[in-house]
PDB file of C-alpha atoms in Angstrom:
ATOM      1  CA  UNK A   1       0.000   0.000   0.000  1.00 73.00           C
ATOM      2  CA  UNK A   2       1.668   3.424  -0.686  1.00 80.00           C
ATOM      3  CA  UNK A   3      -1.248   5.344   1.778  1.00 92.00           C
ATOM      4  CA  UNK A   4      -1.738   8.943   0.789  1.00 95.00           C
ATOM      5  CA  UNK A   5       0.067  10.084  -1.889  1.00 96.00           C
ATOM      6  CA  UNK A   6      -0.029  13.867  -3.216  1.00 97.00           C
ATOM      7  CA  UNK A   7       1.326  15.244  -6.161  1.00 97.00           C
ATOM      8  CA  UNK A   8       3.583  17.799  -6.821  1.00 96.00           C
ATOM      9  CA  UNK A   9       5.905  17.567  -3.948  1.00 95.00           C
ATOM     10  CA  UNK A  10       7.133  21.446  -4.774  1.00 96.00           C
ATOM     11  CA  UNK A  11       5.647  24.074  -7.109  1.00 96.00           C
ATOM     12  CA  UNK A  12       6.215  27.436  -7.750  1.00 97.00           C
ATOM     13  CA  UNK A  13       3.202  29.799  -8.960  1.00 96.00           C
ATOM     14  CA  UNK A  14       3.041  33.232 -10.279  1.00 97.00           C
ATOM     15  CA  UNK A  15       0.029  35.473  -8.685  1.00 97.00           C
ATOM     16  CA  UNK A  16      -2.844  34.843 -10.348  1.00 96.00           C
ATOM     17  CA  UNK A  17      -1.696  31.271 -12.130  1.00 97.00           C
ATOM     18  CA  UNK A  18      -4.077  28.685 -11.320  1.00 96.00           C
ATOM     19  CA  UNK A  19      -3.407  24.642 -10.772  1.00 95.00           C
ATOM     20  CA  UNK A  20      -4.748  21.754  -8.777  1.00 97.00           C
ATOM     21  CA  UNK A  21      -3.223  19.358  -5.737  1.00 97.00           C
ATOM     22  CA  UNK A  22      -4.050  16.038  -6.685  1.00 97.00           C
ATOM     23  CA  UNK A  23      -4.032  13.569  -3.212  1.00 97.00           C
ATOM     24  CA  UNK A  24      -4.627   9.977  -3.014  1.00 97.00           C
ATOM     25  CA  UNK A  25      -4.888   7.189  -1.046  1.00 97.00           C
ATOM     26  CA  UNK A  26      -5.290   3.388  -1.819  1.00 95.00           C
ATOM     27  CA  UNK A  27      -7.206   2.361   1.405  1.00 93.00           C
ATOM     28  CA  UNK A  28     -10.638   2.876   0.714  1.00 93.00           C
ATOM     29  CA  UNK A  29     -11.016   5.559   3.072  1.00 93.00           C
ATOM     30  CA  UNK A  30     -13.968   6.804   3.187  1.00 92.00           C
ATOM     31  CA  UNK A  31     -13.199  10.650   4.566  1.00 92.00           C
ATOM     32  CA  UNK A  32     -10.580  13.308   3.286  1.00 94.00           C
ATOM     33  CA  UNK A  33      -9.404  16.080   4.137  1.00 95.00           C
ATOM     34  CA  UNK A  34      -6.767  19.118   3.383  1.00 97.00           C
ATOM     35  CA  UNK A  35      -4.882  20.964   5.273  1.00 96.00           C
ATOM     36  CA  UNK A  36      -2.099  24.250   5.439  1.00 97.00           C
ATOM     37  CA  UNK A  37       0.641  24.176   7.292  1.00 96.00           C
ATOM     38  CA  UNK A  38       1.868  28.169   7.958  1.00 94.00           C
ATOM     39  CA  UNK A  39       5.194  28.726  10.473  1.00 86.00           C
ATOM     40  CA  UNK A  40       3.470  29.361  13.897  1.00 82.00           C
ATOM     41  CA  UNK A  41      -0.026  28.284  12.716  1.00 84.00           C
ATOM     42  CA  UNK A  42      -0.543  24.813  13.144  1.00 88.00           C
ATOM     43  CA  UNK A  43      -1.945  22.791  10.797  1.00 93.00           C
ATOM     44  CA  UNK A  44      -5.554  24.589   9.660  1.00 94.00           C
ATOM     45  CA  UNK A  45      -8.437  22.530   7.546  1.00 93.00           C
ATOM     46  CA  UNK A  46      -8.841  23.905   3.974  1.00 96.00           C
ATOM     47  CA  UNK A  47     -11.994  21.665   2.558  1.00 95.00           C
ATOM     48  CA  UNK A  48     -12.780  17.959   3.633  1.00 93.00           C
ATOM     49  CA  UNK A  49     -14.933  15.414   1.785  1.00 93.00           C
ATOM     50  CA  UNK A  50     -16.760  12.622   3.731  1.00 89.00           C
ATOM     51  CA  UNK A  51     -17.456  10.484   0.627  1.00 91.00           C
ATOM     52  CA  UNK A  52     -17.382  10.686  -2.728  1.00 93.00           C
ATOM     53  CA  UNK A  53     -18.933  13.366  -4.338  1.00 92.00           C
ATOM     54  CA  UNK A  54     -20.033  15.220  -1.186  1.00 92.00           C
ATOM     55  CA  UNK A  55     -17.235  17.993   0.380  1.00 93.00           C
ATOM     56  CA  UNK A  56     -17.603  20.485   2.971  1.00 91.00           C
ATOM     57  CA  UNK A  57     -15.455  23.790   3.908  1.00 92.00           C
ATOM     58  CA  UNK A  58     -13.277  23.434   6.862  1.00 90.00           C
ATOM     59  CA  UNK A  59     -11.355  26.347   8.987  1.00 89.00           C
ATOM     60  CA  UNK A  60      -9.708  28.630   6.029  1.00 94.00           C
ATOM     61  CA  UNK A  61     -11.962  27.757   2.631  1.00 96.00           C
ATOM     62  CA  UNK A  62     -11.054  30.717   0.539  1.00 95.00           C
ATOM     63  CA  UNK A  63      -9.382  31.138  -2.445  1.00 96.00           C
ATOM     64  CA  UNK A  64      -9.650  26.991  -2.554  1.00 97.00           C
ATOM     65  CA  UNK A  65     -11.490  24.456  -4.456  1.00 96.00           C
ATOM     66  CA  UNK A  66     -12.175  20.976  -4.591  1.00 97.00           C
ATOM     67  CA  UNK A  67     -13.694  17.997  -5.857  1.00 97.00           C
ATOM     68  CA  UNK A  68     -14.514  13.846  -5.173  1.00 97.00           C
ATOM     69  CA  UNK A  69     -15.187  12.449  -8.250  1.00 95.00           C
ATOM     70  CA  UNK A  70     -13.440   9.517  -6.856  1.00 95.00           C
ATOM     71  CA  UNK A  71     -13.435   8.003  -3.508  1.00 95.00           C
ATOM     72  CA  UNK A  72      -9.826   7.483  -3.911  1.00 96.00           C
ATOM     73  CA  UNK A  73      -8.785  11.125  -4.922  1.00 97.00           C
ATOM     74  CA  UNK A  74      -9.355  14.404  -3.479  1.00 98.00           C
ATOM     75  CA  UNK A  75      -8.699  17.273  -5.459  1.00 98.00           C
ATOM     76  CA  UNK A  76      -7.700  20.697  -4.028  1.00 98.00           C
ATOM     77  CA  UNK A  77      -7.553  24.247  -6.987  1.00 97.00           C
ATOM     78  CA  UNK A  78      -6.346  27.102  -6.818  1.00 96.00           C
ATOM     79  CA  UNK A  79      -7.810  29.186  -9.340  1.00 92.00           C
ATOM     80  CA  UNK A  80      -5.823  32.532  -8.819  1.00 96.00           C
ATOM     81  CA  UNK A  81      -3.106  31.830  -6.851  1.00 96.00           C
ATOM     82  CA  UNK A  82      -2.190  34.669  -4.332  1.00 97.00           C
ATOM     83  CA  UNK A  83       0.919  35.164  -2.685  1.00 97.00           C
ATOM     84  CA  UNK A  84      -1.113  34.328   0.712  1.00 96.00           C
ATOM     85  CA  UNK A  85      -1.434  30.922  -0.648  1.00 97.00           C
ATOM     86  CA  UNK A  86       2.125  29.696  -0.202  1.00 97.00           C
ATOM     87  CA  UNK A  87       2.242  26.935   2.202  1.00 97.00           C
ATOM     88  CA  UNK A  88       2.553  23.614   2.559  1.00 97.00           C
ATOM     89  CA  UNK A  89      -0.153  21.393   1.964  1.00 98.00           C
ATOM     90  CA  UNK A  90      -1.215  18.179   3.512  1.00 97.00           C
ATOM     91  CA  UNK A  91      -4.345  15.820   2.346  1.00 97.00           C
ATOM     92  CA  UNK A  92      -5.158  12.952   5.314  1.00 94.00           C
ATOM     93  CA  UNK A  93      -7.635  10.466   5.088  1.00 93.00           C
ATOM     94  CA  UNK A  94      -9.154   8.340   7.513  1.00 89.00           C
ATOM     95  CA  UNK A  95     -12.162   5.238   7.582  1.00 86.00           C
ATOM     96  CA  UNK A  96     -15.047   5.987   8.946  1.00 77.00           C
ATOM     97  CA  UNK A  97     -15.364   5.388  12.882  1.00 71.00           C
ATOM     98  CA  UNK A  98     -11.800   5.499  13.095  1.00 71.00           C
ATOM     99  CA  UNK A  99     -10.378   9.055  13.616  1.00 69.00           C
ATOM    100  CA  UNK A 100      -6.631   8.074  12.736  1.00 81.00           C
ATOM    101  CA  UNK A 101      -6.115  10.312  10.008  1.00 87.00           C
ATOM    102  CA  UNK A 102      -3.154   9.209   7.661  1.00 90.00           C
ATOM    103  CA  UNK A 103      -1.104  12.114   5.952  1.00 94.00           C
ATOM    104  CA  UNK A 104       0.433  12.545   2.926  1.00 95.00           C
ATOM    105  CA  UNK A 105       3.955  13.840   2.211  1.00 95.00           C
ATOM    106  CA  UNK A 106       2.874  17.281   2.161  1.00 96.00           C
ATOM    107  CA  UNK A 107       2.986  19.742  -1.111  1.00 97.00           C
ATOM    108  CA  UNK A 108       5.423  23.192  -0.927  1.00 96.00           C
ATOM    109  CA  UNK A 109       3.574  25.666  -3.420  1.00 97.00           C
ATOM    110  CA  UNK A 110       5.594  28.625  -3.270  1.00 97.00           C
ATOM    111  CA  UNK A 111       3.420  31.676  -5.454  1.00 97.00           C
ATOM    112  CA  UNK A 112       5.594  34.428  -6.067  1.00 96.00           C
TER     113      UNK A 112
ATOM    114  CA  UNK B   1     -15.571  26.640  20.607  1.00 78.00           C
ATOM    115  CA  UNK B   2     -12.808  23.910  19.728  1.00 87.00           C
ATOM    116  CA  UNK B   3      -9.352  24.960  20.717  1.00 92.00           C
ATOM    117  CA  UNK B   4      -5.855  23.335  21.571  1.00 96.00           C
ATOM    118  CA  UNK B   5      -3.037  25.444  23.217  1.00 97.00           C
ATOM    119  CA  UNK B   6       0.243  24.429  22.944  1.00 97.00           C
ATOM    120  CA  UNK B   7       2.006  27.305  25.266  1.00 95.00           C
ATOM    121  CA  UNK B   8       5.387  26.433  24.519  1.00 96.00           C
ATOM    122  CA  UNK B   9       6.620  27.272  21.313  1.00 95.00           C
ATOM    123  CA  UNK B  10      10.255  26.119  21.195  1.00 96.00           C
ATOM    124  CA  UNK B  11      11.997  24.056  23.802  1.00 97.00           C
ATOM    125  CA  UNK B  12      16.071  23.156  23.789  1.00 97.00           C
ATOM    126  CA  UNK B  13      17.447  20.268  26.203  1.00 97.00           C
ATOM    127  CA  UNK B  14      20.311  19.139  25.839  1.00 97.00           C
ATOM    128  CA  UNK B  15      20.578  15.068  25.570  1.00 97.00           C
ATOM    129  CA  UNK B  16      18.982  12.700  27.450  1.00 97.00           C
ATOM    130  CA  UNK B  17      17.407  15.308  30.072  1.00 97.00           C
ATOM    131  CA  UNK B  18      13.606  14.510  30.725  1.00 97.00           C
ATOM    132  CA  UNK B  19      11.352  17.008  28.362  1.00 97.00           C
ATOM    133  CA  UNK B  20       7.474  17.753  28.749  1.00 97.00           C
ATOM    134  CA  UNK B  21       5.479  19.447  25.873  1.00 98.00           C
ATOM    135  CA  UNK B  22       2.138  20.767  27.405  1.00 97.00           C
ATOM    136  CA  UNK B  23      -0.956  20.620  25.338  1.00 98.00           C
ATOM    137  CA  UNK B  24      -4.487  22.025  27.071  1.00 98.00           C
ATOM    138  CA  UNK B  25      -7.374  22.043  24.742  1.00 97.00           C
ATOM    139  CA  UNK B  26     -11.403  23.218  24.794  1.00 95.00           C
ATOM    140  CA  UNK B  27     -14.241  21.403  23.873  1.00 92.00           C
ATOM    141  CA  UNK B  28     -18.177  21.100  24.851  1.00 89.00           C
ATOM    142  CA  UNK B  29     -18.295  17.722  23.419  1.00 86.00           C
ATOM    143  CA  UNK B  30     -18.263  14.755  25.422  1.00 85.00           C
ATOM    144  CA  UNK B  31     -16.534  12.181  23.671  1.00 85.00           C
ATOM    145  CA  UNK B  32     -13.599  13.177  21.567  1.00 89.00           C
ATOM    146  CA  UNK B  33     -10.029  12.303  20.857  1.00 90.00           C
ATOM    147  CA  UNK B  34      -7.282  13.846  21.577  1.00 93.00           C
ATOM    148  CA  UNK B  35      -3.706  13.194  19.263  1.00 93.00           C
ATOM    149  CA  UNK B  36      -0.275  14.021  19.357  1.00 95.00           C
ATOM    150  CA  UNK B  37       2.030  13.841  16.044  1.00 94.00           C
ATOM    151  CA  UNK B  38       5.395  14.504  15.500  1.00 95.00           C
ATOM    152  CA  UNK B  39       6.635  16.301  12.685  1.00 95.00           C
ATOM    153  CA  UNK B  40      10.541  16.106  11.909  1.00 94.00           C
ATOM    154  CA  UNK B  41      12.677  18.030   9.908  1.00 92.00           C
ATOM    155  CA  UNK B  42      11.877  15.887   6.759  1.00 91.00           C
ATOM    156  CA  UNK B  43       8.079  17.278   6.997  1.00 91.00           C
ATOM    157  CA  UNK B  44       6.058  14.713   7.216  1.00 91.00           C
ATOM    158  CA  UNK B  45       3.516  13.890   9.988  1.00 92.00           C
ATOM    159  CA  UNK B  46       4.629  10.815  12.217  1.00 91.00           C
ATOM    160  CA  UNK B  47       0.917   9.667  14.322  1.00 89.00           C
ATOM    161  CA  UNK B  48       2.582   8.947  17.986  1.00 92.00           C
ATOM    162  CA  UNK B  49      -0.763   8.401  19.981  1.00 90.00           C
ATOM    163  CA  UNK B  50      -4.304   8.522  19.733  1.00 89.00           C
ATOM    164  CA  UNK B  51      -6.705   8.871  23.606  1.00 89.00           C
ATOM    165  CA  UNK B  52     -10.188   8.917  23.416  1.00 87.00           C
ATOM    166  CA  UNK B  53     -12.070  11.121  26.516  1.00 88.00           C
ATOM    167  CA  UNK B  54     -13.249   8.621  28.560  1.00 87.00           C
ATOM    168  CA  UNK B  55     -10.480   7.022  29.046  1.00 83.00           C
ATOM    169  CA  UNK B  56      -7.523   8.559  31.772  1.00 82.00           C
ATOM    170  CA  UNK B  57      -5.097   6.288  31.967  1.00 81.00           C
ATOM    171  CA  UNK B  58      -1.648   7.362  31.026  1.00 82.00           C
ATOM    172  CA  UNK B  59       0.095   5.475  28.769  1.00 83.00           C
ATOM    173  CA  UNK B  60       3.864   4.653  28.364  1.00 84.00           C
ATOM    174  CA  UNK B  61       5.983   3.415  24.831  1.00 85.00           C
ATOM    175  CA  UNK B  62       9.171   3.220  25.536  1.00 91.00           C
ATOM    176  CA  UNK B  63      10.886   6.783  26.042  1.00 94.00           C
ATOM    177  CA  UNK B  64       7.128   8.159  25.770  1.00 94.00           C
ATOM    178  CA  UNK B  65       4.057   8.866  28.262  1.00 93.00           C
ATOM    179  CA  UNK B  66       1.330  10.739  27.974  1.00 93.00           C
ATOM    180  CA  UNK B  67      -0.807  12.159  31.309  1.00 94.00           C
ATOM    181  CA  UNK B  68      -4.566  12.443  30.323  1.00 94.00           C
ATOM    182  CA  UNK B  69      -6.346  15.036  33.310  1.00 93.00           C
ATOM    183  CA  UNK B  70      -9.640  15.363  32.420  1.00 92.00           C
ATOM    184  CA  UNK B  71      -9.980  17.872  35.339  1.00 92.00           C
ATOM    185  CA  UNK B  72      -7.506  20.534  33.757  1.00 95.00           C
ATOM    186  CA  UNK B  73      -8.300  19.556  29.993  1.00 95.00           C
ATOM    187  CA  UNK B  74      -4.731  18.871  29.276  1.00 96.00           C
ATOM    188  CA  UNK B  75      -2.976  16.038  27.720  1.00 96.00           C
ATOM    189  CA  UNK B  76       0.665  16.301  27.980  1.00 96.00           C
ATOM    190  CA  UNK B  77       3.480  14.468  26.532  1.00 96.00           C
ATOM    191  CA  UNK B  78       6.741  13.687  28.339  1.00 96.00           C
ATOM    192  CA  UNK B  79      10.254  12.289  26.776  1.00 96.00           C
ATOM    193  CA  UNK B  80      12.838  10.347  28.646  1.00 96.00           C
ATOM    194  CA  UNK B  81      15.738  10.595  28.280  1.00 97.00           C
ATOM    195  CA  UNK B  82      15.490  12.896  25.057  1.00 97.00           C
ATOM    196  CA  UNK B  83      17.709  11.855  21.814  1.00 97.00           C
ATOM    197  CA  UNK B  84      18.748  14.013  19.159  1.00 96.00           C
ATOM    198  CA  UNK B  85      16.634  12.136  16.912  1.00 96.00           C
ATOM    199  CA  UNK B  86      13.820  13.358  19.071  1.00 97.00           C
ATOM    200  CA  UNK B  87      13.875  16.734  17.625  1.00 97.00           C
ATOM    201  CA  UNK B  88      10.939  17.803  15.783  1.00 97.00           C
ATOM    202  CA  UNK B  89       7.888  19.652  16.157  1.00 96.00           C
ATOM    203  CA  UNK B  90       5.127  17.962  18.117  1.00 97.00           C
ATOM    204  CA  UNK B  91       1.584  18.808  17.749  1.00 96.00           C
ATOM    205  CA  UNK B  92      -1.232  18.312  19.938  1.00 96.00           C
ATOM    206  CA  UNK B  93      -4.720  17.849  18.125  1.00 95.00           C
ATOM    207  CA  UNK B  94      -8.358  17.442  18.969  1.00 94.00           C
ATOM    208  CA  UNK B  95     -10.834  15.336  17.456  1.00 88.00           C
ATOM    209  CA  UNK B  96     -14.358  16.606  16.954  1.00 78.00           C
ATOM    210  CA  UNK B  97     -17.437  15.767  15.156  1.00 74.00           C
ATOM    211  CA  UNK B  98     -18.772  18.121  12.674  1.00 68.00           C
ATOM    212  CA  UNK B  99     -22.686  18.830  11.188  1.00 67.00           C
ATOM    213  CA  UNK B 100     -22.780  16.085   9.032  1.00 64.00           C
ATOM    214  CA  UNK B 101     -20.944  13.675  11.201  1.00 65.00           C
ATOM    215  CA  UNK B 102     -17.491  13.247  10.091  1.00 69.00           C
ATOM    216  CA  UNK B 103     -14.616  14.167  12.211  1.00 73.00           C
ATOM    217  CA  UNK B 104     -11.810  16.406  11.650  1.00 79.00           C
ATOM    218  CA  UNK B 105      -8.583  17.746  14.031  1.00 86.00           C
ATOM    219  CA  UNK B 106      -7.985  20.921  15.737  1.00 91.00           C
ATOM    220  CA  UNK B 107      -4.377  21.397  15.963  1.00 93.00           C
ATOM    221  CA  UNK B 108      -2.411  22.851  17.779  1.00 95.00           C
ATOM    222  CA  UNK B 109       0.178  25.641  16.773  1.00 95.00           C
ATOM    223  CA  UNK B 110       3.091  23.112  17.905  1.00 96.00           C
ATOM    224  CA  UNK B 111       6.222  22.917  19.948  1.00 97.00           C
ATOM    225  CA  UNK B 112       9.268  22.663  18.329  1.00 96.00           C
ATOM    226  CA  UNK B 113      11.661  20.829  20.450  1.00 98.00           C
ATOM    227  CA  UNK B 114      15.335  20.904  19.914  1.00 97.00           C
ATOM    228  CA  UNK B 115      17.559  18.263  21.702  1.00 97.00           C
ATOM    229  CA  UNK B 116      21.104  19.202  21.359  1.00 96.00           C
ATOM    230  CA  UNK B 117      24.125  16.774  21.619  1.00 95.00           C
TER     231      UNK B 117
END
């Protein structure tokens, strides 16, 4: 099992470029989530899906969209990328009834 | 309102002294879970332990206990005998149920703990 995978591991945006965080996970998790990670902040909750095609804004939804087409991916856009969105980015998943929540790698988008 | 507080934002010890990272947290729910994970340098998140509310009992894995207090909302983490390899920063996080039933964590802003040789 690779667990959650995301993809790109690093990007750099100019303001106002757009792209999409692709995450996935090969466990047949049933809830996903995504997350920033700011120095000082914590980790914060972007969007989070609880199956597929159904998601749900967490803490800091702005500026971010996504989609569950598939159970096993969760999608996360940008779709004008401000400076205020660099970060790293992490996408979990856990099965329902059991809160574990597996990360990814993490994502460094950098938007200049 | 859901909130963890994680007081202390950097620690340094030097090897193999005792270190405790505090972690107090808010919630109106009952039943929850509360989390610690440990983040190293590399960046990814490392799940250490997982305690659900109604259970208190502290629990020890090797170098690593946890103290569960109900009474003063805090779950804190302790580290014998601290390592170099121990240095990282360690979040504190709180489970809780949302609207339509899923859960999600509250972190907190993290500790980072250096151990020096």
């Amino acid at each position: 099992n690779a667990g959650v995978t995301q993809t790109p591991k690093f990007r750099v945006l100019k303001t106002g470029q757009s792209m999409t965080l692709l995450c996935a996970q090969d466990m047949n998790h049933e809830y996903m989530y995504w997350y920033r990670q700011d120095p000082g902040m914590g980790l914060r909750l972007i969007h989070y899906s609880v199956g597929e095609g159904t998601t749900a804004k967490g803490e800091v939804p702005d500026g971010y969209n996504v989609s569950r087409l598939k159970k096993q991916n969760f999608l996360l856009g940008l779709e004008s990328a401000a400076p205020s969105q660099t970060s790293v980015y992490f996408c979990a998943s856990n099965r329902w009834g059991i809160n574990e929540q597996f990360f990814g790698p993490g994502t460094r988008l950098t938007v200049l | 309102a859901q909130k963890v507080t994680q007081a202390q934002t950097e620690i340094s010890v030097v090897e193999k002294e005792d270190v405790t990272l505090d972690c107090v947290y808010e919630t109106r729910d009952t039943t929850y879970y509360l989390f610690w994970y440990k983040q190293p340098p590399s960046g990814e998140l490392v799940f250490l332990i997982r305690r659900n509310s109604f259970d208190e009992q502290n629990e020890i894995s090797g170098r690593y206990s946890w103290n569960f207090q109900k009474s003063t909302s805090s779950f804190n983490f302790t580290i014998t005998a601290s390592q170099v390899v121990d240095s990282a920063v360690y979040f504190c996080a709180l489970s809780i149920i949302t609207q339509g039933g899923s859960e999600k964590l509250v972190f907190g802003k993290g500790t980072k703990l250096t151990v020096n040789p």
